[in-house]
Amino acid sequence: MIVKSLKSITILFLFVSTFFATAQEIIVDSVKTKTKPVVDYSKKQKIDGIIATVGDYVILDSDIDKAFLEIQSQGESTKNITRCQMLGKLMEDKLYAHQAIQDSIVVSDEEIKEKMSQQLDYMLEQLGDMDKVLKYFKKSNEDEFRADFFEILKQQRLSGEMQQKIIGDIEITPEETRNFFKKIPENELPVFGAELEMAQIVIKPKISESEKQRIISKLKEIKKEVQEGASFKTRAVIYTDDRASSATGGFYKINKKTPFVKEFKDVAYSLQEGEISEPFETMFGYHIIYLEKIKGQELELRHILMMPKVSPEALQEAKEKAITIKQRIESKEITFAEAARQFSDEKETRANGGTLINPKTQDTRFELTKMDPELYGQVSNLKDNEVSIPLLQDDAKEGKSFKLVMVTNRINQHTADYSKDYTKIRELALKEKQINAIAKWTEEKIKETYIRINADYKDCEFTNNWLKK
């Protein structure tokens, strides 16, 4: 039935890759190499507790235990997940990674090291120090931890690249969406939760010209130092205000489709290899970019972001402006939408009267149960057409500002309606099409891939035909 299919979609997307829910890789380090070593699988099973082999990868019995522990550590229940189901999921991951190697999908060691550095910094921030990290992941020393972590991240990246290759070009037409919806029996139509539509006005503090010039002069100074031999990477670690890339020395890999602001990509694509840009402004502050490599339409670059400091006087002035706008809306002097178009400093929403777009669905509706907790707290107690008090935002990327929020529409919980819920129905139809494509791909690759399963797990009822019956 369609509903069962939708449930299977949900389960599939909930089973995300976890940190130590992986097997040990037995191929040589370079992903470019296809030479397979000769392995005595029977002896390896006795020594290492191998329960399954998929191509160049093995799965240990302990990997299943680690997968359960990782899910539980995230506060999720595992009571409805069997060991057979978990093994099936781990085997899927190995099949993706194995086939990625066969298809010559390349993941560079440098790229994995950059990713590892970012994630390790986050772990240290959350857990405190390396000793606590090692204890949390049950590792005896840092070298063992880093080696395992590197291989895990490499396999995850290979698996992700392979999955993207399978479904990357899949699209869904209006006709396919309509047919998908028609197939669902009326008594099995999905129920969508209560939703809100909202609008906001953002007032940013004014930055003084002297502060802007201070930032620009500092960036020019850094550029000159690098041109004279200093390390751009080191300067980025020291000076950048971009928290997402500070640990990696401002490193990003981008292409034409990467969701960076237009001004940033325009400058990046205007540079030659080894060139450093002049300081330029985006909505986040002022940048300089150092272009390291050009690989077709893909760029490897480093950047330094410096955000101008906001004075207390400018912040207070922005708050008072927001209060005045709120008063004018409440006195019916101006509508919220008119005020947004006239006064809001947020380019993305200003033109459409401040209407917010849900980044997950790209429509205007926000389901209450899935809403960002901070946003929910700001709007949950607002009455219809009530304007919030000026709310102070301190965004890591955009700095401090004040915003006014209003709920423009409420949609109660309801059974799916094709015309009203087209975006959500289209997303479900697309997911079903993607899963069908993955299922077909998996069925074909299982037939041509070396697969071995320990006798203890041969009675499992797998979703995929791992036993090749």
XYZ file of C-alpha atoms in Angstrom:
469
model
C 0.000 0.000 0.000
C 1.061 3.621 -0.544
C 1.088 4.464 3.172
C 3.406 1.546 3.876
C 5.609 2.849 1.092
C 5.660 6.284 2.704
C 6.603 4.714 6.025
C 9.472 2.868 4.391
C 10.617 6.178 2.908
C 10.650 7.725 6.372
C 12.568 4.795 7.848
C 15.135 4.893 5.062
C 15.845 8.598 5.539
C 16.004 8.229 9.347
C 18.763 5.630 9.051
C 21.573 8.139 8.618
C 25.256 7.224 8.733
C 26.610 7.337 12.274
C 30.148 7.797 13.507
C 31.222 4.280 14.396
C 28.432 2.350 12.686
C 30.838 1.258 10.007
C 33.101 -1.637 9.147
C 36.840 -1.729 8.708
C 38.064 -1.031 5.174
C 40.337 -3.705 3.761
C 41.370 -2.028 0.509
C 44.467 0.084 0.091
C 44.203 3.754 1.084
C 43.902 5.436 -2.309
C 40.367 5.474 -3.668
C 41.787 5.472 -7.163
C 43.231 1.949 -6.728
C 41.084 -0.970 -7.831
C 43.557 -3.790 -7.050
C 41.957 -6.114 -4.501
C 44.091 -8.023 -1.970
C 43.715 -11.756 -1.568
C 41.850 -12.344 1.701
C 41.162 -15.618 3.506
C 37.635 -14.812 4.668
C 37.198 -17.953 6.751
C 40.239 -17.165 8.860
C 39.273 -13.508 9.156
C 35.847 -14.456 10.504
C 37.349 -16.449 13.348
C 39.875 -13.770 14.267
C 37.921 -10.552 13.706
C 34.295 -11.624 14.156
C 33.392 -10.720 10.568
C 29.680 -11.267 9.937
C 29.411 -9.931 6.391
C 31.542 -8.939 3.415
C 30.373 -6.590 0.654
C 32.885 -6.159 -2.120
C 36.020 -4.644 -0.567
C 34.425 -4.026 2.829
C 33.764 -6.184 5.879
C 31.289 -5.722 8.728
C 32.063 -6.860 12.261
C 29.493 -8.027 14.776
C 30.652 -5.169 16.992
C 29.759 -2.678 14.253
C 26.092 -3.488 14.793
C 26.499 -2.891 18.542
C 28.226 0.416 17.865
C 25.452 1.463 15.479
C 22.822 0.828 18.144
C 24.851 2.695 20.774
C 25.328 5.685 18.478
C 21.604 5.970 17.746
C 20.814 5.664 21.462
C 23.404 8.324 22.343
C 21.428 10.741 20.160
C 18.291 10.116 22.234
C 16.583 7.927 19.630
C 14.836 4.649 20.424
C 16.160 1.429 18.877
C 13.519 -0.933 20.260
C 11.901 -1.404 16.838
C 15.188 -1.947 14.992
C 16.414 -5.537 14.759
C 20.018 -6.648 14.317
C 19.048 -7.970 10.903
C 17.704 -4.557 9.876
C 20.832 -2.839 11.149
C 23.063 -5.280 9.291
C 21.045 -4.645 6.121
C 21.599 -0.896 6.485
C 25.332 -1.313 7.062
C 25.563 -3.555 4.000
C 23.823 -0.897 1.906
C 26.423 1.661 3.011
C 29.248 -0.695 2.080
C 27.706 -1.417 -1.323
C 27.538 2.316 -2.107
C 31.163 2.866 -1.070
C 32.397 -0.240 -2.898
C 30.664 0.763 -6.128
C 31.948 4.324 -5.818
C 35.464 2.930 -6.023
C 34.556 0.769 -9.018
C 33.118 3.865 -10.717
C 36.355 5.774 -10.029
C 34.690 8.340 -7.787
C 37.635 10.158 -6.240
C 37.679 11.506 -2.704
C 40.971 13.224 -1.922
C 42.744 12.643 1.381
C 43.129 16.418 1.769
C 39.382 16.894 1.518
C 38.762 14.223 4.187
C 41.397 15.748 6.470
C 39.687 19.141 6.206
C 36.341 17.546 7.087
C 37.886 15.602 9.960
C 39.444 18.761 11.361
C 36.074 20.544 11.335
C 34.235 17.669 13.018
C 36.979 17.107 15.563
C 36.888 20.774 16.559
C 33.151 20.416 17.108
C 33.651 17.282 19.221
C 36.269 19.012 21.356
C 33.938 21.974 21.809
C 31.083 19.692 22.900
C 33.024 17.193 25.050
C 35.816 19.368 26.433
C 39.134 17.730 25.538
C 40.693 14.861 23.582
C 40.690 12.464 26.560
C 36.922 12.817 26.814
C 36.556 12.316 23.066
C 38.590 9.096 23.256
C 36.552 7.874 26.211
C 33.245 8.677 24.470
C 34.237 6.689 21.364
C 36.010 3.946 23.371
C 39.413 4.470 21.764
C 42.689 3.804 23.576
C 44.775 6.543 21.959
C 44.524 9.523 19.636
C 46.352 7.890 16.716
C 43.896 4.971 16.679
C 40.967 7.386 16.896
C 42.221 9.577 14.024
C 42.977 6.596 11.784
C 39.517 5.089 12.302
C 37.820 8.472 11.998
C 39.606 9.174 8.705
C 38.521 5.857 7.152
C 34.953 6.336 8.378
C 34.693 9.824 6.887
C 36.199 8.602 3.611
C 33.689 5.771 3.371
C 30.783 8.065 4.265
C 31.841 10.511 1.563
C 32.183 7.743 -1.021
C 28.776 6.395 -0.053
C 27.208 9.840 -0.259
C 28.764 10.577 -3.640
C 27.502 7.255 -4.993
C 23.966 7.851 -3.753
C 23.982 11.327 -5.258
C 25.149 9.883 -8.559
C 22.183 7.469 -8.517
C 19.480 10.032 -7.740
C 21.116 13.335 -8.683
C 19.402 13.702 -12.049
C 15.993 12.361 -10.996
C 13.175 14.867 -11.408
C 9.429 14.635 -10.886
C 6.835 16.039 -13.285
C 3.403 17.456 -12.367
C 1.833 14.464 -14.122
C 3.871 12.010 -12.021
C 2.932 13.920 -8.871
C -0.751 13.761 -9.805
C -0.589 10.035 -10.509
C 1.233 9.421 -7.226
C -1.511 11.220 -5.309
C -4.316 9.419 -7.173
C -2.866 6.024 -6.206
C -3.271 6.724 -2.486
C -6.571 5.290 -1.121
C -8.702 8.017 0.442
C -8.577 6.414 3.885
C -4.764 6.295 3.712
C -4.066 9.884 2.691
C -1.294 11.439 4.805
C -2.235 13.958 7.473
C -0.213 17.174 7.596
C 0.294 18.983 10.888
C -0.686 22.531 11.787
C 1.304 25.169 9.914
C 1.989 28.890 9.984
C 2.818 31.462 7.349
C 4.877 34.375 8.621
C 6.501 37.631 7.606
C 9.323 39.638 9.142
C 11.004 43.021 8.998
C 14.718 43.173 9.762
C 16.413 46.369 10.904
C 20.199 46.308 10.883
C 22.331 48.804 12.822
C 24.199 51.301 10.690
C 27.925 50.739 10.446
C 30.080 53.866 10.562
C 32.280 54.730 7.614
C 35.331 54.744 9.872
C 34.601 51.150 10.957
C 34.175 50.048 7.344
C 37.504 51.645 6.402
C 39.210 49.966 9.386
C 38.068 46.546 8.158
C 39.016 47.220 4.528
C 42.463 48.491 5.536
C 43.083 45.395 7.681
C 42.107 43.057 4.829
C 44.405 44.933 2.446
C 47.202 44.598 5.009
C 46.621 40.818 5.237
C 46.625 40.534 1.444
C 49.979 42.329 1.263
C 51.462 40.067 3.969
C 50.398 36.948 2.044
C 51.810 38.312 -1.215
C 55.088 38.803 0.639
C 55.173 35.185 1.787
C 52.858 34.826 4.797
C 50.384 31.922 4.979
C 46.822 32.791 3.974
C 45.597 29.702 5.827
C 47.215 30.830 9.074
C 45.896 34.378 8.668
C 42.389 32.971 8.133
C 42.577 30.904 11.320
C 43.604 34.036 13.249
C 41.368 36.687 11.714
C 38.275 35.262 10.009
C 34.843 35.776 11.563
C 33.448 32.838 9.567
C 33.141 30.193 12.269
C 32.234 27.482 9.767
C 35.634 27.674 8.053
C 37.981 29.118 10.680
C 39.326 25.700 11.717
C 40.264 24.863 8.123
C 41.897 28.177 7.332
C 38.921 29.582 5.461
C 38.777 26.653 3.020
C 35.773 26.042 0.745
C 35.197 24.009 -2.386
C 32.465 25.571 -4.530
C 30.835 25.264 -7.937
C 28.223 27.264 -9.810
C 25.403 25.584 -7.864
C 26.908 26.012 -4.386
C 24.486 28.141 -2.326
C 26.827 31.068 -1.702
C 25.730 34.677 -2.149
C 26.093 36.043 -5.671
C 28.682 38.684 -4.767
C 31.004 36.025 -3.321
C 30.751 33.687 -6.321
C 31.141 36.568 -8.796
C 34.465 37.540 -7.226
C 35.643 33.924 -6.840
C 35.033 33.120 -10.504
C 36.797 36.294 -11.627
C 40.126 35.218 -10.092
C 43.058 33.275 -11.509
C 44.837 30.488 -9.612
C 47.058 31.976 -6.905
C 45.333 35.386 -7.054
C 43.947 37.219 -4.012
C 40.941 39.484 -4.444
C 40.557 43.037 -3.259
C 38.290 43.436 -0.201
C 34.605 43.240 -1.161
C 31.317 43.411 0.688
C 28.473 40.901 1.061
C 25.541 40.744 3.458
C 27.876 39.005 5.947
C 30.633 41.628 6.034
C 33.868 42.186 4.111
C 35.944 39.431 2.494
C 39.117 38.656 0.634
C 39.410 35.427 -1.383
C 42.548 33.462 -2.233
C 41.892 31.102 -5.162
C 44.026 27.965 -4.767
C 42.849 25.679 -7.588
C 40.502 25.651 -10.567
C 39.103 22.216 -11.487
C 36.743 22.801 -14.401
C 33.736 24.596 -12.905
C 34.849 23.762 -9.361
C 36.986 26.108 -7.292
C 39.096 25.401 -4.222
C 39.577 28.612 -2.288
C 40.212 30.178 1.072
C 38.645 33.360 2.342
C 38.759 35.700 5.303
C 35.558 37.330 6.524
C 35.694 40.334 8.823
C 32.464 41.656 10.267
C 32.330 45.347 11.218
C 31.702 46.046 14.911
C 28.373 47.564 15.865
C 28.434 50.411 18.366
C 25.930 50.444 21.275
C 24.522 53.714 19.921
C 23.863 52.204 16.486
C 22.204 49.165 18.069
C 19.899 51.367 20.154
C 19.046 53.456 17.105
C 18.052 50.285 15.209
C 15.813 49.183 18.094
C 14.072 52.552 18.236
C 13.489 52.429 14.479
C 11.880 48.969 14.846
C 9.637 50.269 17.652
C 8.504 53.193 15.478
C 7.688 50.862 12.567
C 5.676 48.597 14.894
C 3.679 51.594 16.147
C 2.925 52.759 12.610
C 1.675 49.283 11.636
C -0.501 48.994 14.741
C -2.012 52.448 14.123
C -2.983 51.334 10.567
C -0.790 54.042 9.098
C 0.983 51.389 7.030
C 0.560 47.654 6.461
C 3.180 45.135 7.539
C 3.912 44.249 3.918
C 4.316 47.915 2.936
C 6.618 48.502 5.907
C 8.728 45.487 4.932
C 9.131 46.733 1.372
C 10.002 50.224 2.556
C 12.144 49.652 5.661
C 13.420 46.061 5.915
C 17.162 45.510 5.490
C 16.699 41.852 4.514
C 16.968 41.632 0.723
C 15.622 38.066 0.507
C 12.205 38.944 1.960
C 11.851 42.680 1.395
C 10.431 42.510 -2.125
C 7.618 40.115 -1.181
C 6.447 42.048 1.854
C 8.634 40.213 4.351
C 7.131 36.769 3.672
C 9.374 34.012 5.030
C 10.300 31.023 2.870
C 10.804 27.657 4.560
C 14.384 26.637 3.622
C 13.511 22.932 3.885
C 10.495 22.978 1.560
C 10.956 26.236 -0.387
C 7.320 27.185 0.233
C 5.794 29.679 2.693
C 4.468 27.168 5.235
C 6.206 26.152 8.463
C 4.906 23.030 10.212
C 4.761 23.690 13.959
C 6.300 20.363 14.981
C 9.271 20.893 12.628
C 9.829 24.599 13.173
C 13.137 25.941 14.439
C 12.743 26.153 18.257
C 13.914 29.762 18.397
C 11.471 30.880 15.708
C 8.664 28.877 17.307
C 9.295 30.640 20.610
C 9.036 34.016 18.889
C 5.703 33.390 17.169
C 3.869 30.706 19.185
C 2.043 33.196 21.418
C 1.286 35.793 18.729
C -2.345 36.331 17.805
C -3.443 36.731 14.199
C -1.950 39.896 12.654
C -0.188 40.795 15.926
C 3.273 42.327 15.487
C 5.956 41.074 17.840
C 8.132 43.320 19.958
C 11.547 44.087 18.406
C 13.518 40.842 18.742
C 17.303 41.034 19.004
C 19.107 38.637 16.665
C 22.787 37.816 17.028
C 23.523 35.701 13.990
C 27.000 34.183 13.674
C 27.090 35.145 9.994
C 25.114 38.366 9.796
C 25.776 39.935 13.183
C 23.262 41.789 15.337
C 19.924 43.162 14.178
C 16.331 43.629 15.321
C 13.328 42.031 13.697
C 9.559 42.314 13.847
C 7.571 39.135 13.172
C 3.899 38.612 12.305
C 1.827 35.468 11.668
C -0.024 36.074 8.401
C -1.892 32.769 8.109
C -2.643 29.647 10.163
C -3.351 26.261 8.596
C -4.864 23.658 10.911
C -3.944 19.974 10.858
C -5.628 18.419 7.850
C -5.756 15.501 5.449
C -3.648 16.016 2.334
C -5.311 18.123 -0.344
C -3.736 18.044 -3.817
C -4.235 21.716 -4.655
C -3.359 23.093 -1.206
C -0.484 20.730 -0.412
C 1.060 20.275 -3.856
C 4.607 21.058 -2.676
C 4.534 18.412 0.063
C 2.894 15.811 -2.174
C 5.464 16.502 -4.891
C 8.254 15.935 -2.345
C 6.758 12.590 -1.309
C 6.399 11.569 -4.945
C 10.010 12.531 -5.646
C 11.254 10.536 -2.649
C 9.333 7.482 -3.815
C 10.849 7.815 -7.297
C 14.339 8.184 -5.816
C 13.881 5.141 -3.585
C 12.645 3.094 -6.526
C 15.763 4.109 -8.465
C 18.008 3.168 -5.551
C 16.180 -0.161 -5.126
C 16.659 -0.984 -8.806
C 20.327 0.014 -8.683
C 20.881 -2.027 -5.502
C 19.240 -5.111 -6.997
C 21.508 -4.937 -10.044
C 24.723 -4.305 -8.084
C 24.062 -7.092 -5.558
C 24.053 -9.587 -8.436
C 27.517 -8.556 -9.596
C 29.205 -7.880 -6.233
C 30.982 -10.393 -3.981
C 28.783 -10.771 -0.881
C 29.262 -13.164 2.010
C 27.096 -13.380 5.155
C 27.936 -15.324 8.311
C 25.705 -18.347 8.981
C 24.381 -16.687 12.165
C 22.645 -14.067 10.004
C 21.482 -16.176 7.063
C 17.983 -16.529 8.532
C 17.484 -12.752 8.401
C 14.656 -11.445 6.240
C 16.437 -8.617 4.457
C 14.679 -5.970 2.382
C 17.343 -6.452 -0.289
C 18.336 -9.807 -1.752
C 21.700 -9.994 0.034
C 21.507 -13.800 0.211
C 20.980 -13.959 -3.570
C 18.148 -16.461 -3.308
